[in-house]
Tab-separated table of C-alpha atoms in Angstrom:
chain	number	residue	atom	x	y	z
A	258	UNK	CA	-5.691	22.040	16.211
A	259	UNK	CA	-4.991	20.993	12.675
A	260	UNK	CA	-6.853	17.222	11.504
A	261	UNK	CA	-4.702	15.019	8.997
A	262	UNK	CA	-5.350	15.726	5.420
A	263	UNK	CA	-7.639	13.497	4.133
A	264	UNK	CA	-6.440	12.112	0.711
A	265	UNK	CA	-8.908	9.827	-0.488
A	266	UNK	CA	-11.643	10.188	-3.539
A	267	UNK	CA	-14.413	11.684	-1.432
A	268	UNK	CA	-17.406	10.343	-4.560
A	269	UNK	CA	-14.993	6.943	-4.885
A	270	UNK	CA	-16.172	3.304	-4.064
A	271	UNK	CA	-13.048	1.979	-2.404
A	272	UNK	CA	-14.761	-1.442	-2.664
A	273	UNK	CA	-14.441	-1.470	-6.972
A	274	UNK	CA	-12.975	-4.031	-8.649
A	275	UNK	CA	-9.456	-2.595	-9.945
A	276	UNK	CA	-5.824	-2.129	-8.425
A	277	UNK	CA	-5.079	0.015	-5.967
A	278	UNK	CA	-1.385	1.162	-5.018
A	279	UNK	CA	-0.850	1.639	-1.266
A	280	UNK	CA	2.250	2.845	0.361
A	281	UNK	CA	1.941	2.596	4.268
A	282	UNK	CA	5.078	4.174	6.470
A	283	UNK	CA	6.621	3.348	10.129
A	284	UNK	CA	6.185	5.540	12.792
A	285	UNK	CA	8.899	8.107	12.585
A	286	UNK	CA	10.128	6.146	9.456
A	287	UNK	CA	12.487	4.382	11.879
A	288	UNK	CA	13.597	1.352	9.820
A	289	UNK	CA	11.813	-1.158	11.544
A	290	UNK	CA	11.872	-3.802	8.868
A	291	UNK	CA	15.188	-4.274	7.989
A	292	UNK	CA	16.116	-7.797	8.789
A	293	UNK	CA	12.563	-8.796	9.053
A	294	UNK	CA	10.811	-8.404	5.237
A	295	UNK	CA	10.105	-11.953	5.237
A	296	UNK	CA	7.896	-11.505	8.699
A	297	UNK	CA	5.974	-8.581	6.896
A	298	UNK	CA	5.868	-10.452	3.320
A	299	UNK	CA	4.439	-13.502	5.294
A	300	UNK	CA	1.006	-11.176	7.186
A	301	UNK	CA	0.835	-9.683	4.044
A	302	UNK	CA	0.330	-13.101	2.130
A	303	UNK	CA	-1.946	-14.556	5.060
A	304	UNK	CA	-3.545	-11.617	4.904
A	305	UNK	CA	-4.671	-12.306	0.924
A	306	UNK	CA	-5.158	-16.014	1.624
A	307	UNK	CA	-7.851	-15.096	4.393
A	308	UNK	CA	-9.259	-12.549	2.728
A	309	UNK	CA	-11.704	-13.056	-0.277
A	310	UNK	CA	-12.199	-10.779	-3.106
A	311	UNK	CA	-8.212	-9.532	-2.598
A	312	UNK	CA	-4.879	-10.452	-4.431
A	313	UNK	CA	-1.106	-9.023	-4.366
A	314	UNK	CA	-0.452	-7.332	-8.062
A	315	UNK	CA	3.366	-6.470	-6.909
A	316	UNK	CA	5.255	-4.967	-3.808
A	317	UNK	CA	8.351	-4.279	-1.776
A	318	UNK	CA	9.133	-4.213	1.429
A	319	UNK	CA	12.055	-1.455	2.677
A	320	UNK	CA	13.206	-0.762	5.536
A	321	UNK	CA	10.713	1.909	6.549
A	322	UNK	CA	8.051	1.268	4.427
A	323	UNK	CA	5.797	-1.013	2.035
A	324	UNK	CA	4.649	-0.515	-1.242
A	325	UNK	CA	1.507	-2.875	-2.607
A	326	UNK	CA	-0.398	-3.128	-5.256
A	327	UNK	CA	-3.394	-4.389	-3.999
A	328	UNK	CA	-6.042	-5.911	-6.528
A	329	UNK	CA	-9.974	-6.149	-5.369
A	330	UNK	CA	-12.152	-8.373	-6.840
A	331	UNK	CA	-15.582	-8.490	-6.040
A	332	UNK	CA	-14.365	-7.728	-2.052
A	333	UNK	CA	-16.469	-6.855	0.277
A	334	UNK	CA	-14.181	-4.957	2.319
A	335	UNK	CA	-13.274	-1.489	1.315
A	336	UNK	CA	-9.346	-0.977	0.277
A	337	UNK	CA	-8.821	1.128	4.007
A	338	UNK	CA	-10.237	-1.855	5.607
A	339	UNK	CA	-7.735	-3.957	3.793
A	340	UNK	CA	-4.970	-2.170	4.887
A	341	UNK	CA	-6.437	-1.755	8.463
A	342	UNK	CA	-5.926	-5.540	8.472
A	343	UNK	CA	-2.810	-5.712	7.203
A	344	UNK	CA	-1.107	-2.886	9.582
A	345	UNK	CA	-2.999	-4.412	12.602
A	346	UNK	CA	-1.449	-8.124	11.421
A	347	UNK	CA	1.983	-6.529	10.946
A	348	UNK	CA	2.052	-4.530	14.409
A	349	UNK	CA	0.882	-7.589	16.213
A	350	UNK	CA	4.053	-9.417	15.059
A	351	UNK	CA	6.009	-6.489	16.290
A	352	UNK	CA	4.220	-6.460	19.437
A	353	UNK	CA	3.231	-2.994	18.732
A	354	UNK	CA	1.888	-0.346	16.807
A	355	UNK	CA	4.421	0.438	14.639
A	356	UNK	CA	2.529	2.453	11.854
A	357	UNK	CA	2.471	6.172	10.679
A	358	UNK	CA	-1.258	6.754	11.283
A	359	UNK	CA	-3.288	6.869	7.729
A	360	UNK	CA	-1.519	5.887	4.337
A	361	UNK	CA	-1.174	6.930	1.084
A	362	UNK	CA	-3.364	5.515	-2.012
A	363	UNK	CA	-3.978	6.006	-5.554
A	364	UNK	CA	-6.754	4.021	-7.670
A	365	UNK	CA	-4.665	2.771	-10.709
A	366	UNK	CA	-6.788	3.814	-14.569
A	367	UNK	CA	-5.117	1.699	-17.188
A	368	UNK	CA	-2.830	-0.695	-17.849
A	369	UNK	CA	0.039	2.170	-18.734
A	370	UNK	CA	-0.099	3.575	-15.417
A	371	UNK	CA	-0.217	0.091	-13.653
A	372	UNK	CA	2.876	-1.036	-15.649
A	373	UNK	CA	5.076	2.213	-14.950
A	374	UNK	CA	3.691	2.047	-11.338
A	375	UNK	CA	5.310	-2.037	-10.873
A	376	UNK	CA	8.274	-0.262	-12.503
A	377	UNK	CA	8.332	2.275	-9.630
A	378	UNK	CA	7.884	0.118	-7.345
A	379	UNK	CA	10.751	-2.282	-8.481
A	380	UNK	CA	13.183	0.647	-8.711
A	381	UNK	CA	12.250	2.502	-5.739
A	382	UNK	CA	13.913	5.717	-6.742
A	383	UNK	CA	14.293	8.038	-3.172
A	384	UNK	CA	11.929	11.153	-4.813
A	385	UNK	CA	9.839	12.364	-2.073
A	386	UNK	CA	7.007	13.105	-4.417
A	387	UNK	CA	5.296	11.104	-6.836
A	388	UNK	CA	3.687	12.954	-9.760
A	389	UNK	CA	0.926	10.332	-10.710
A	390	UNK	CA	0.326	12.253	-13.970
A	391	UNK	CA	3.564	11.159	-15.464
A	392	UNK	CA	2.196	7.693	-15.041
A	393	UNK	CA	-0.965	8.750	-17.871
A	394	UNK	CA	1.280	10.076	-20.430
């Protein structure tokens, strides 16, 4: 039986100040959230306004998935435990789970990469595959 890939920074403290983009993806990427970004935007916010030590950056809700950029500041919750949250708020609305299990993440270096990253994010282009080292050039 094959496990899910584990993606994360295995010598990384997910607690660190910094920014942190987060992509997170409906089961079956079924569009579940078209018609209803505001009732996703609105756990997300309550979500930051109940939770100290984390702020928005930037995001976008589509149909079938969310893209954040989270930013920790002295938090003591780990980013997975952040996102945890925010899944568990937004399935709750929906009256069920309606998450892929896991989600993808990538600790953000500099200000380049966090700038081209917004830009991403804004245009949503439909690549499959993000290469995170064009974001460093």
């Amino acid at each position: 039986m094959l496990g899910r890939k584990n993606t994360r920074l295995t010598s990384y403290n997910y607690k660190t100040d910094g920014y942190y983009f987060v992509t997170a993806v409906c089961n079956f990427r079924q569009n579940l959230f078209f018609g209803k970004e505001t009732l996703v935007e609105k756990e997300l916010r309550d979500l930051q306004a109940k939770t100290p030590g984390v702020d928005l950056d930037y995001f976008v809700v589509m149909p079938n998935h969310i893209h954040i950029i989270f930013i920790l500041h002295n938090c003591t919750l780990h980013l997975g435990e952040v996102v945890r949250r925010f899944k568990a708020k937004v399935s709750h609305s929906f009256g069920k789970n309606i998450w892929q299990a896991n989600y993808y993440e990538h600790v953000i270096r500099n200000e380049t990469a966090l700038t081209k990253i917004r830009e991403y994010i804004q245009n949503n282009p439909q690549e499959l595959l993000l290469k995170f080292e064009q974001f460093y050039k």
